[in-house]
mmCIF file of C-alpha atoms in Angstrom:
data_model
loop_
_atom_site.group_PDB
_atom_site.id
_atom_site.type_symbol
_atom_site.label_atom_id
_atom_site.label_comp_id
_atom_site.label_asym_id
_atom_site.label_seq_id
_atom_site.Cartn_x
_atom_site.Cartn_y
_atom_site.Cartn_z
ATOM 1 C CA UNK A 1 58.664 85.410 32.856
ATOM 2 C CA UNK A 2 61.993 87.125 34.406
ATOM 3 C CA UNK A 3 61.973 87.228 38.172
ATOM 4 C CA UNK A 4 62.444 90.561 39.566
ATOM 5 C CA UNK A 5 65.941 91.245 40.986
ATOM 6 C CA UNK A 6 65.816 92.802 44.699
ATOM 7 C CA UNK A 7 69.080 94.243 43.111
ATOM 8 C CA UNK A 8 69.152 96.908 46.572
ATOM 9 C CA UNK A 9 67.415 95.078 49.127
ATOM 10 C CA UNK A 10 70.748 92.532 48.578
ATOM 11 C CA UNK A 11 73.273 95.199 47.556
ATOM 12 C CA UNK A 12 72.333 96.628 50.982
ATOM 13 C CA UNK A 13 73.048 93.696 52.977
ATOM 14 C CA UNK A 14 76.493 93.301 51.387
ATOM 15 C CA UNK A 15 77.196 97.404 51.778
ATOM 16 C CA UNK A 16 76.180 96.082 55.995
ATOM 17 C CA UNK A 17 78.048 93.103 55.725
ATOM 18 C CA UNK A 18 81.554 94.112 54.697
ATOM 19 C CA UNK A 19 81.438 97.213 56.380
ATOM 20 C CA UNK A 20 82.171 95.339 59.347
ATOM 21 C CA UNK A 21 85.496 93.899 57.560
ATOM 22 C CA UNK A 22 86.237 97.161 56.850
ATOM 23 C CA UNK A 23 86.016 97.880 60.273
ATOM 24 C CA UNK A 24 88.261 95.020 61.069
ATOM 25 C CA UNK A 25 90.512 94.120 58.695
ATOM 26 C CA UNK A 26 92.660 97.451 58.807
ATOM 27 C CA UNK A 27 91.938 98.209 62.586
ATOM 28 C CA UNK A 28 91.862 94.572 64.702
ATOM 29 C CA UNK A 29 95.474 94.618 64.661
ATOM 30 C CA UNK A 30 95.804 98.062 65.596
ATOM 31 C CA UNK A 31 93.223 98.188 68.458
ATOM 32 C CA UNK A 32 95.322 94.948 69.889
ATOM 33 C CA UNK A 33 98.002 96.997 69.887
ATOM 34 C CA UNK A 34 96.838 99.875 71.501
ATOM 35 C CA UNK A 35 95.743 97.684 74.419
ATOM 36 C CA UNK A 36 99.013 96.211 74.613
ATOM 37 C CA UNK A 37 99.395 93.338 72.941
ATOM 38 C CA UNK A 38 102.469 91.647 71.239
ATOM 39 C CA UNK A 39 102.915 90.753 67.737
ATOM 40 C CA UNK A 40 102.815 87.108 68.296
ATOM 41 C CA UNK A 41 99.272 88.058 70.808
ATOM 42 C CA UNK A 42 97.936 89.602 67.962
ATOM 43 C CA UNK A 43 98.579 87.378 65.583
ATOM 44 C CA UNK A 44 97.125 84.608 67.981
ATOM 45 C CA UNK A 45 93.530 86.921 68.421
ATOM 46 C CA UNK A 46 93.351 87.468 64.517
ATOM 47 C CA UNK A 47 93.453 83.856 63.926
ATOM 48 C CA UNK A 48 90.800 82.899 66.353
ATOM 49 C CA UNK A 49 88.055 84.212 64.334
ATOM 50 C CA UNK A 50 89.513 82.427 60.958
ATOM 51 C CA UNK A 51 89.606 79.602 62.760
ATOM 52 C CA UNK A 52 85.948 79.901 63.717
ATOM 53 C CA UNK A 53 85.620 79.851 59.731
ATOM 54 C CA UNK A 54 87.163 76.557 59.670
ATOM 55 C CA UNK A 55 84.024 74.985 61.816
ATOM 56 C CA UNK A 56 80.673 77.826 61.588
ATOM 57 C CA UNK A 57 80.304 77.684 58.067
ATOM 58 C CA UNK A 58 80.292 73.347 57.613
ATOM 59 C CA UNK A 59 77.375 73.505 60.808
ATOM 60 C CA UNK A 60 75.790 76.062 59.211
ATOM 61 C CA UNK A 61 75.953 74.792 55.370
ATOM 62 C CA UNK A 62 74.632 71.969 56.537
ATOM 63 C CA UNK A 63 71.625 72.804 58.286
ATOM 64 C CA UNK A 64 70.716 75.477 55.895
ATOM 65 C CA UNK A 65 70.849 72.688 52.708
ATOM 66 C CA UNK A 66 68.545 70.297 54.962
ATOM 67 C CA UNK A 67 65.965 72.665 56.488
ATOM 68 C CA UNK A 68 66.280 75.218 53.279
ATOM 69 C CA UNK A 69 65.681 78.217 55.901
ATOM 70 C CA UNK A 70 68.776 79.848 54.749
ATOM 71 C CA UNK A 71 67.847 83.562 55.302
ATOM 72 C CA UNK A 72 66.284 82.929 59.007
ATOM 73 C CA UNK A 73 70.015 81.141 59.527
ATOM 74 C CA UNK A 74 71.536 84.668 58.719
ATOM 75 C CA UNK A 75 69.035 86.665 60.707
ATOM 76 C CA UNK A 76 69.839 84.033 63.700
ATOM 77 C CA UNK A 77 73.528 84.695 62.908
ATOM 78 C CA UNK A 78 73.808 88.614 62.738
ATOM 79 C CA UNK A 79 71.713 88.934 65.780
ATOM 80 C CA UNK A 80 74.097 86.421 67.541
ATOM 81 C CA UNK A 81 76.885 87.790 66.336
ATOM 82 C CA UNK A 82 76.301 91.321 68.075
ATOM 83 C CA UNK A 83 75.102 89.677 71.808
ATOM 84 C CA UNK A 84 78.666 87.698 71.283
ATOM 85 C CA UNK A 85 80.757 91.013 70.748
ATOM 86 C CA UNK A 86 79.554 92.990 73.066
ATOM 87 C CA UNK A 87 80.593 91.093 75.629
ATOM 88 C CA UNK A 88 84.093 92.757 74.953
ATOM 89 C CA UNK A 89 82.697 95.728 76.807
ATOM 90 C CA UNK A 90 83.273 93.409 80.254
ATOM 91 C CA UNK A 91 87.004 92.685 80.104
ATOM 92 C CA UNK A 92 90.039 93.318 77.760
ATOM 93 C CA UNK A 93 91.994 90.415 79.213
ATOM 94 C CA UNK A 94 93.643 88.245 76.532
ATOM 95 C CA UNK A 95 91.441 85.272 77.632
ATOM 96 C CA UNK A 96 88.304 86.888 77.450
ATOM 97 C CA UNK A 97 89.265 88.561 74.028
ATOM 98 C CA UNK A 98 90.149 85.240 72.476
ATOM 99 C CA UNK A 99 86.861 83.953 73.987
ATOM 100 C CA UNK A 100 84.764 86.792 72.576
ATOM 101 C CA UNK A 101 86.489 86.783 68.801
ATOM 102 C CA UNK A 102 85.816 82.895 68.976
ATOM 103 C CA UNK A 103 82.272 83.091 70.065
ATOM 104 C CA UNK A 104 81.004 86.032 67.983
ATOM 105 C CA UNK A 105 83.213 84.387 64.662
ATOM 106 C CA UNK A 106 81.372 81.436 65.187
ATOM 107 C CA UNK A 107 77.995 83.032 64.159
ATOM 108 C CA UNK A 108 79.383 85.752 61.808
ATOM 109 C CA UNK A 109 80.713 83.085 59.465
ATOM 110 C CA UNK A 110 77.220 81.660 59.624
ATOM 111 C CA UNK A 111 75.745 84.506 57.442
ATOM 112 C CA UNK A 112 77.315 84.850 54.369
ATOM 113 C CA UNK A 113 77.826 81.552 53.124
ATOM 114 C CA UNK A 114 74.283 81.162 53.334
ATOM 115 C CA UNK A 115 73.283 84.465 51.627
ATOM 116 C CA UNK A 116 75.537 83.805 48.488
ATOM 117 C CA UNK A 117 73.303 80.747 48.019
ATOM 118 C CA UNK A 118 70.653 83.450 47.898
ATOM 119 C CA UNK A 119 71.966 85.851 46.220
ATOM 120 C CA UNK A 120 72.391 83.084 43.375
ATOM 121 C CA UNK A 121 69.185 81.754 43.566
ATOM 122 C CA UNK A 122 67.561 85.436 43.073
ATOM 123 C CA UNK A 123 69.949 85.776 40.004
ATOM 124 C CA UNK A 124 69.098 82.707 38.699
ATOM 125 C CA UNK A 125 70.548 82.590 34.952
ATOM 126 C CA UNK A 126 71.852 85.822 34.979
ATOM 127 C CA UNK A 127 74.586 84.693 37.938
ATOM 128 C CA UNK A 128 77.235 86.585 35.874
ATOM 129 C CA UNK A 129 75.631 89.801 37.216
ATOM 130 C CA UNK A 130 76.586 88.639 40.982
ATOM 131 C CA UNK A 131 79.679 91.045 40.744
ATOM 132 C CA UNK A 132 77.376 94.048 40.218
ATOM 133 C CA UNK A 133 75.668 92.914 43.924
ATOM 134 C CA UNK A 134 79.138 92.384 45.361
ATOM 135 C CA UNK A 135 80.454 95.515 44.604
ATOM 136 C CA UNK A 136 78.146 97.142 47.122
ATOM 137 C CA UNK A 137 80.189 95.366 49.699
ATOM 138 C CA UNK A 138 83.213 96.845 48.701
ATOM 139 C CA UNK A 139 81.792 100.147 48.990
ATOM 140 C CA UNK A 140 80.936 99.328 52.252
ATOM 141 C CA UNK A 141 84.246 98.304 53.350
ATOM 142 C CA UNK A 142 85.343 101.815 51.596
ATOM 143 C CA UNK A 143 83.211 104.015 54.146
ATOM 144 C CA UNK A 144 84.257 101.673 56.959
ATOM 145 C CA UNK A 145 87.596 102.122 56.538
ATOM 146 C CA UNK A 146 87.995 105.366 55.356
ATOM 147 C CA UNK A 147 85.831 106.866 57.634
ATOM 148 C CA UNK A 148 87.308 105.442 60.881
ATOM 149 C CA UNK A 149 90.563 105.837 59.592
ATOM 150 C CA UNK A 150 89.758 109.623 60.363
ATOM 151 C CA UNK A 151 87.902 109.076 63.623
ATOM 152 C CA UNK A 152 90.907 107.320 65.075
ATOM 153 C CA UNK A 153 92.678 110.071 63.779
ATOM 154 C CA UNK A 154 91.133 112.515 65.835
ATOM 155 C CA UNK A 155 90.226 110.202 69.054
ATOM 156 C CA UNK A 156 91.341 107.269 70.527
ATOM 157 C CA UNK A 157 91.010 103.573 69.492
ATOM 158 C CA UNK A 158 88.662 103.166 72.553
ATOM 159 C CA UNK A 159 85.657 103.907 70.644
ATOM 160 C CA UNK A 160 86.918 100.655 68.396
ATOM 161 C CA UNK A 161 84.412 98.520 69.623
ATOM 162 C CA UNK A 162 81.533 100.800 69.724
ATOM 163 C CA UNK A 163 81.976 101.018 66.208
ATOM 164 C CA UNK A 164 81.242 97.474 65.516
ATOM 165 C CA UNK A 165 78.654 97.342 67.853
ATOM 166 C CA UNK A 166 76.836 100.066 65.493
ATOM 167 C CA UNK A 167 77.758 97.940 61.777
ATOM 168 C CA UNK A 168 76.271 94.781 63.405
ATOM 169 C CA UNK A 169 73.656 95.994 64.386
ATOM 170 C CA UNK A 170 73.406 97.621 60.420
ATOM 171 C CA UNK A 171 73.381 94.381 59.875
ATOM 172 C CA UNK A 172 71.030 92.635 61.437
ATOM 173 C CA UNK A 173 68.509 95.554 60.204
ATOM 174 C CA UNK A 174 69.555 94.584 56.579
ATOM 175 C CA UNK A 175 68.904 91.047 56.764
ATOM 176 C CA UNK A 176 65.389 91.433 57.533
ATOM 177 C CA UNK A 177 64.689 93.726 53.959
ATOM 178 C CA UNK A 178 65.580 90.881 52.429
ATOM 179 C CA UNK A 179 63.688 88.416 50.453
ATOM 180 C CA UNK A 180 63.631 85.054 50.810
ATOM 181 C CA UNK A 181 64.851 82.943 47.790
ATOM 182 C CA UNK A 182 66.035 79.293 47.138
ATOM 183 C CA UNK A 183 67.615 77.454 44.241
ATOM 184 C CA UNK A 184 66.095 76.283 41.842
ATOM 185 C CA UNK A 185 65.584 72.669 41.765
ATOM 186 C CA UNK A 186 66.922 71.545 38.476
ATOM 187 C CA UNK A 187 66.454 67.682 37.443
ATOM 188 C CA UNK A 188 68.750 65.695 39.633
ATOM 189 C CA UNK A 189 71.302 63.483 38.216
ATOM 190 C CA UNK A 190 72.024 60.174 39.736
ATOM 191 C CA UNK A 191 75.221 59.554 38.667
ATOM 192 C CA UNK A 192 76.248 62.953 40.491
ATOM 193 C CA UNK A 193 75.727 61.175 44.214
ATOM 194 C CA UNK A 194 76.651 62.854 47.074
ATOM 195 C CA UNK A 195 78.497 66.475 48.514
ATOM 196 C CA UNK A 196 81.387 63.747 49.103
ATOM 197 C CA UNK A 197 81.214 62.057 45.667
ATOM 198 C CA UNK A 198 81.024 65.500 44.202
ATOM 199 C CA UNK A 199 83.977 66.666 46.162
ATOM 200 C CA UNK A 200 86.098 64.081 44.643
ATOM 201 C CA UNK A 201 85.720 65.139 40.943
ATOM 202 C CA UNK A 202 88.598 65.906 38.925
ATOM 203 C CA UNK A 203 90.083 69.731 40.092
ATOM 204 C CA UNK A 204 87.609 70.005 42.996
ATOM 205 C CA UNK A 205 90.295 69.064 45.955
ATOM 206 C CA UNK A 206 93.043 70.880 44.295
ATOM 207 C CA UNK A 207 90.963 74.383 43.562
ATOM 208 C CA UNK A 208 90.001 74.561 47.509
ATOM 209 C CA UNK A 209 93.768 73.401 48.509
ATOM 210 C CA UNK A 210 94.375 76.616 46.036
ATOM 211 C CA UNK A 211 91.612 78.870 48.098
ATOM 212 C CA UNK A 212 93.880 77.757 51.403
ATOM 213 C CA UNK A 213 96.820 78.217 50.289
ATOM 214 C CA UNK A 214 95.612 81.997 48.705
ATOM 215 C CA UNK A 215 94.303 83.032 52.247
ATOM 216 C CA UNK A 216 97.220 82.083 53.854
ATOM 217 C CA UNK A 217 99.172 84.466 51.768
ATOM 218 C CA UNK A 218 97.055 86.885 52.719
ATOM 219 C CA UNK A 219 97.972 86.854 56.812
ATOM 220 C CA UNK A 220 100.356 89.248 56.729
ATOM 221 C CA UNK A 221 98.579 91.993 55.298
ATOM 222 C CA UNK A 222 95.008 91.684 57.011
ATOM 223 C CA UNK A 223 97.155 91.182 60.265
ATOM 224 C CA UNK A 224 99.636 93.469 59.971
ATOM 225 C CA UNK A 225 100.018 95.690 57.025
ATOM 226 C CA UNK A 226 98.617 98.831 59.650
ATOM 227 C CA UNK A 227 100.863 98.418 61.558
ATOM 228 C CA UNK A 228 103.251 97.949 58.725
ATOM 229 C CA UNK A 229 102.369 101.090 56.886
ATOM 230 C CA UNK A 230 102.369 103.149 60.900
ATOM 231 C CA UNK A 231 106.130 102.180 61.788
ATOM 232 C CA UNK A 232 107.026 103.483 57.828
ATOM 233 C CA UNK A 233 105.846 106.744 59.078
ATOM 234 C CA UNK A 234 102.238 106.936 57.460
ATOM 235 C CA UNK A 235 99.295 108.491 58.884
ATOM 236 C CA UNK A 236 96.216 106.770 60.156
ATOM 237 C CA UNK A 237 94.126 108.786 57.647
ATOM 238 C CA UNK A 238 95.848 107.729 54.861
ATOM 239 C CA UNK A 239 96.281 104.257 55.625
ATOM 240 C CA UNK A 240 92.541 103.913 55.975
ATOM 241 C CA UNK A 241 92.438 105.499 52.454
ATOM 242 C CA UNK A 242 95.128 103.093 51.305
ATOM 243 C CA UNK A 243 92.991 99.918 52.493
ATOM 244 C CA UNK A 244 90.391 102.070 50.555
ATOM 245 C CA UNK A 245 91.825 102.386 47.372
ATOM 246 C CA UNK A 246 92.611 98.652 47.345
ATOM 247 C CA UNK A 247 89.029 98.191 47.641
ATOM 248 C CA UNK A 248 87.903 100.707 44.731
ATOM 249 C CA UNK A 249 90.063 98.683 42.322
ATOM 250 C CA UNK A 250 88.125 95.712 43.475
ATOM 251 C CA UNK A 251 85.399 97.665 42.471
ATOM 252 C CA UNK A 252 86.189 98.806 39.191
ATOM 253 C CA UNK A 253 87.074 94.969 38.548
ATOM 254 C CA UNK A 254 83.658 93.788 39.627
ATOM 255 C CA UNK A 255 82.342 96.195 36.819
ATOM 256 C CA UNK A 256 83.601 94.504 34.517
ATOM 257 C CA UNK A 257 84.014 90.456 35.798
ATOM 258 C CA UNK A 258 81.383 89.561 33.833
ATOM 259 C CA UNK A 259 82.771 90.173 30.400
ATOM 260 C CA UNK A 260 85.942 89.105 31.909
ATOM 261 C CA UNK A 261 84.350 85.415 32.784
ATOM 262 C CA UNK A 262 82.538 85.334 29.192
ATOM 263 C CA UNK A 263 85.928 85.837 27.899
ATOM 264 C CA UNK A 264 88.416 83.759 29.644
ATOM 265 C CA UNK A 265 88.202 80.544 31.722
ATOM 266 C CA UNK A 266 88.016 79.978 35.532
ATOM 267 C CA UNK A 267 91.304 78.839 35.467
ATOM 268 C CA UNK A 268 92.867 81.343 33.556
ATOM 269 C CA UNK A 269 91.531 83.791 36.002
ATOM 270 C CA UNK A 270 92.284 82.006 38.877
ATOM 271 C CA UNK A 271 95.844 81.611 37.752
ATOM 272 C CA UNK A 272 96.417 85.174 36.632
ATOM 273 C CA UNK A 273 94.784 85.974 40.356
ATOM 274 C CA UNK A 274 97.822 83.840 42.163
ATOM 275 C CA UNK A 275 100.553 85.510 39.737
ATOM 276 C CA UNK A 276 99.021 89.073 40.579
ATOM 277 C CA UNK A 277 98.822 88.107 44.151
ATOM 278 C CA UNK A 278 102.589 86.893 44.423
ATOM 279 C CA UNK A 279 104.227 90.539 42.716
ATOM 280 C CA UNK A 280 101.996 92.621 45.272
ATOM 281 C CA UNK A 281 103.359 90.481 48.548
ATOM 282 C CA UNK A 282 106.538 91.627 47.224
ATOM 283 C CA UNK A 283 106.449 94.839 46.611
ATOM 284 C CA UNK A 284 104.367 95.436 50.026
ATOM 285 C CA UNK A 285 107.334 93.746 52.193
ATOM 286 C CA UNK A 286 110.429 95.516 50.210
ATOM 287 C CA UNK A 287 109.445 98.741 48.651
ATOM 288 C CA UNK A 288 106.418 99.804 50.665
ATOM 289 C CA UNK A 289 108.203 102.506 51.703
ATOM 290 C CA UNK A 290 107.891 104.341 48.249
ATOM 291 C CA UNK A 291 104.359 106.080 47.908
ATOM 292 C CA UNK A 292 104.317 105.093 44.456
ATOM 293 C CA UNK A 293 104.709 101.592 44.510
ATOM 294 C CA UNK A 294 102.567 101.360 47.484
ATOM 295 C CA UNK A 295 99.655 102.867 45.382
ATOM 296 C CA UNK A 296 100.050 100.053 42.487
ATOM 297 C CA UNK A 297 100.442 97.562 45.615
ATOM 298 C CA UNK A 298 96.980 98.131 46.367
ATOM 299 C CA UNK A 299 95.544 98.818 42.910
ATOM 300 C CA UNK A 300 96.381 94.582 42.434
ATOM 301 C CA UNK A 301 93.592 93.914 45.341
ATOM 302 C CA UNK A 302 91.712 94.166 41.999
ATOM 303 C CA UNK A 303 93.117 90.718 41.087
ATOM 304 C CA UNK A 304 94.171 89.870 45.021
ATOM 305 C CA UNK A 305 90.544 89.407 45.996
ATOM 306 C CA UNK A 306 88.049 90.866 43.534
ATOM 307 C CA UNK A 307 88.447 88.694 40.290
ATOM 308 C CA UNK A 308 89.820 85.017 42.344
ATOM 309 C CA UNK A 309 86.855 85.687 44.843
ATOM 310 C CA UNK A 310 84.256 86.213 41.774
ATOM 311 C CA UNK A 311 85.529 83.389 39.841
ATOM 312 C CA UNK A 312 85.915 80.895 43.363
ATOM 313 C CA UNK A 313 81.859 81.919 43.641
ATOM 314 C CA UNK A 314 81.173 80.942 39.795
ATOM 315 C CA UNK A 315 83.349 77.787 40.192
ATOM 316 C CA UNK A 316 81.942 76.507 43.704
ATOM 317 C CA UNK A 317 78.382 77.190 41.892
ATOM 318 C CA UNK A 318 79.322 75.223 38.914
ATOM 319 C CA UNK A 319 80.480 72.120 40.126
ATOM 320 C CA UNK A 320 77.842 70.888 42.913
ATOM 321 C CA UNK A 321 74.189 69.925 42.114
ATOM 322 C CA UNK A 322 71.487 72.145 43.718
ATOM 323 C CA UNK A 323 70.952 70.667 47.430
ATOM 324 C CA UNK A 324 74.643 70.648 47.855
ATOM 325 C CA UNK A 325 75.293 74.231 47.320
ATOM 326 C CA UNK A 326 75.366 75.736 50.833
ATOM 327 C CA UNK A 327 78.087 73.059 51.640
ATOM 328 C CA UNK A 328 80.500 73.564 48.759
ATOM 329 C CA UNK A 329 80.183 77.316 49.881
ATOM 330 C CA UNK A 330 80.717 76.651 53.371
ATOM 331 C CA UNK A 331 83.835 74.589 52.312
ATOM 332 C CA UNK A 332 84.922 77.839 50.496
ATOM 333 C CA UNK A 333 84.444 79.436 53.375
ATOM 334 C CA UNK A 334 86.291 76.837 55.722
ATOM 335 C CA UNK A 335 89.319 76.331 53.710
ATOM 336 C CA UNK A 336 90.049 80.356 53.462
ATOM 337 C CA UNK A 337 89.571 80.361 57.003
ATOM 338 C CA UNK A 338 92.240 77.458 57.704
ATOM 339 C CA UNK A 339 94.619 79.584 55.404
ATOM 340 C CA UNK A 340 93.832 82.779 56.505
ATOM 341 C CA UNK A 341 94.335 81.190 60.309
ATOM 342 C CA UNK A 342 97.818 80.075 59.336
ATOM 343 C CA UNK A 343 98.805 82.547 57.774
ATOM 344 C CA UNK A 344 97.707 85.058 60.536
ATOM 345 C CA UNK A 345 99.700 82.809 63.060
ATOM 346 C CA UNK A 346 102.816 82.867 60.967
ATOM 347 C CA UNK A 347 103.031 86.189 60.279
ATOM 348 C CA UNK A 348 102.082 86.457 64.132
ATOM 349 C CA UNK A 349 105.602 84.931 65.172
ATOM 350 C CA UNK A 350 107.753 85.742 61.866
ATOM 351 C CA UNK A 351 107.342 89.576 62.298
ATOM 352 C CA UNK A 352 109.741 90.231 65.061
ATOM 353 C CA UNK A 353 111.735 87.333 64.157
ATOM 354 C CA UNK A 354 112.029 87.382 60.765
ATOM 355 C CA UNK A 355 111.057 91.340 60.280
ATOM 356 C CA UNK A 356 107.870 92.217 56.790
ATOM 357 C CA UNK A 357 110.078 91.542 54.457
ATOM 358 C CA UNK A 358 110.421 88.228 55.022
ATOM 359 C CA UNK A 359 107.070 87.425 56.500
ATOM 360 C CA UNK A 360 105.678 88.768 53.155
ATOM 361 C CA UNK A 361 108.334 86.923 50.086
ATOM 362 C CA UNK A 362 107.161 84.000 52.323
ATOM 363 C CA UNK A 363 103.565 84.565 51.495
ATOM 364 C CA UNK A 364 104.616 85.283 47.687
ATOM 365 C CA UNK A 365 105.761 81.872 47.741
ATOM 366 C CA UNK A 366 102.454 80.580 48.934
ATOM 367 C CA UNK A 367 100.862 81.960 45.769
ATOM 368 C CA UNK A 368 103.046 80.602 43.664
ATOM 369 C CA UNK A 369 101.978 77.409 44.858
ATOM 370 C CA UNK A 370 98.220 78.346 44.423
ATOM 371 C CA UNK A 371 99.332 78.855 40.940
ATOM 372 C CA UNK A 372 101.337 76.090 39.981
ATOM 373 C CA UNK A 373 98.483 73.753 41.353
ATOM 374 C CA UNK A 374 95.976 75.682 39.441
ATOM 375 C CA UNK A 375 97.899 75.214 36.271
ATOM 376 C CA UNK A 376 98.384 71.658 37.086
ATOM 377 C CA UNK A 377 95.566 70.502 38.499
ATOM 378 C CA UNK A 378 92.337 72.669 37.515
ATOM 379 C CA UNK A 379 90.899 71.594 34.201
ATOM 380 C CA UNK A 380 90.283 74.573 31.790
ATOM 381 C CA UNK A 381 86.947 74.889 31.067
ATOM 382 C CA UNK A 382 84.684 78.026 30.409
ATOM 383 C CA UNK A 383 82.026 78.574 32.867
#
């Protein structure tokens, strides 16, 4: 008998969940800014929570493989994650910002690890269709970003963090219309062993050195690609829509991922991913400038994030056994938090000194290493 699909109940959760990313992603930056900060500050307070990434998820991974209570560890972790922020209300002083982005991170980077695993274990055989449930958390970050984009047209960045406040607690609300699921326990095989045995199998290592090395590319534009667009003489509105569109083509990809993964190989999507990823850094850090090319900049987000996030998924999920699956997406998690913490802190101090367009043919480099070890490394397989 097919088990029924809570295809909303979980599409709403994501719609909550990266709502808040579209709250932050475009906006952090600028709110730092507008209380202040430099651009090596800001790059400093950006990294925290990635760095947070680096340590929540493993704790969290853990415990939620061991106990199996894997949606009461994101109920604990969205309501923690609120009481955390809103301690910013208290002080804005640099110490107690880095103390509040570390604190609520640390809980925030609890929850979705933990739902993919049950997201996956609702789908079941029909995992291919996780893109459709995804895509509901691009829309989210669509509204999000789009729609504050205009309210910080019109007022000031003060009402930042009451904006937040209101998606967390979205969140929190969402988590608890969802169902409970777990993975199905499939016949174990011995010769498997271990997370750490499974870790070292051929391509494993060099994929998540790949998934560091992509989010470190990445730090200049979730760090600073507002600010960016601002000093090039673009309007707050239609940055937010911008950071929108790159989103939609995201979308549009999703529609179609799982076609795209019947068709072609992890690696082969991966790799076209990196190569994608490498032109956009580009064309962001020399020619942003030109409306045009900005507007194909963000149409490759499609390939930036949408099709190497849905294939990283389908490739952590294919190569560890059942009760090791909140781990290997926790290390997902952890290593694009070490890269996306590097590369936050290097675009932090190579802005002023080195000015975008270096700080982004930097990161284009970086992807061409993701690909290179990809081509070298990853074994080509379907999924």
């Amino acid at each position: 008998m097919t088990h029924a699909l809570p295809y909303w109940r979980l599409s709403g959760f994501y719609f909550c969940y990266f709502s808040l990313l579209g709250a932050t992603a475009p906006f952090l930056a600028l709110y730092f800014d507008h209380l202040g900060f430099s651009a090596a500050r800001i790059g400093e307070l950006v990294a925290i929570p990635m760095l947070m990434r680096c340590l929540a998820p493993n704790l969290w991974g853990w415990l939620g493989d061991h106990s199996g209570r894997r949606l009461a560890i994101v109920r604990f972790g969205a309501v923690c994650t609120l009481l955390c922020f809103a301690g910013i209300f208290v002080s804005q002083s640099y110490a107690w910002l880095a103390l509040i982005m570390a604190s609520h991170a640390f809980f925030w980077h609890a929850v979705l690890p933990q739902f993919e695993v049950i997201t996956l274990a609702h789908l079941r055989e029909r995992a291919t269709r996780y893109s459709e449930i995804r895509l509901w958390g691009s829309i989210g970050f669509i509204v999000a970003v789009v729609g504050l984009g205009e309210l910080f047209e019109r007022i000031s960045l003060d009402a930042f963090p009451w904006a937040l406040v209101l998606v967390m607690a979205a969140i929190i609300i969402s988590s608890c219309w969802v169902p409970n699921a777990a993975p199905q326990q499939r016949p174990s095989d011995p010769r498997l062993g271990g997370f750490l045995r499974q870790l070292r199998r051929p391509g494993i290592l060099a994929f998540y050195l790949s998934v560091g090395l992509m989010q470190l590319s990445n730090g200049p534009y979730y760090t600073f690609l507002t600010l960016h667009l601002e000093a090039l003489g673009y309007a707050r509105g239609l940055i937010g829509q911008l950071w929108a569109l790159g989103v939609v083509a995201e979308i549009v990809l999703f529609l179609f991922m799982a076609r795209l993964l019947a068709r072609y190989s992890l690696r082969g999507v991966l790799l076209a991913s990196f190569l994608i990823t490498a032109v956009r850094w580009l064309l962001l850090g020399n020619l942003a400038d030109h409306l045009w090319v900005l507007l194909l900049a963000q149409c490759m987000h499609a390939a930036t994030f949408g099709s190497f996030h849905a294939a990283a998924i389908h490739f952590v999920q294919r190569s560890f056994a059942d009760r090791q699956q909140g781990q290997g997406q926790a290390l997902y998690a952890t290593l694009a938090g070490i890269g996306g913490a590097l590369g936050a802190l290097y675009s932090g101090y190579s802005w002023s000194s080195l000015g975008p367009a270096w700080t982004f043919s930097i990161a284009s480099l970086v992807a061409l290493a993701a690909a290179a070890i990809t081509v070298t490394r990853l074994p080509e397989e379907r999924p």
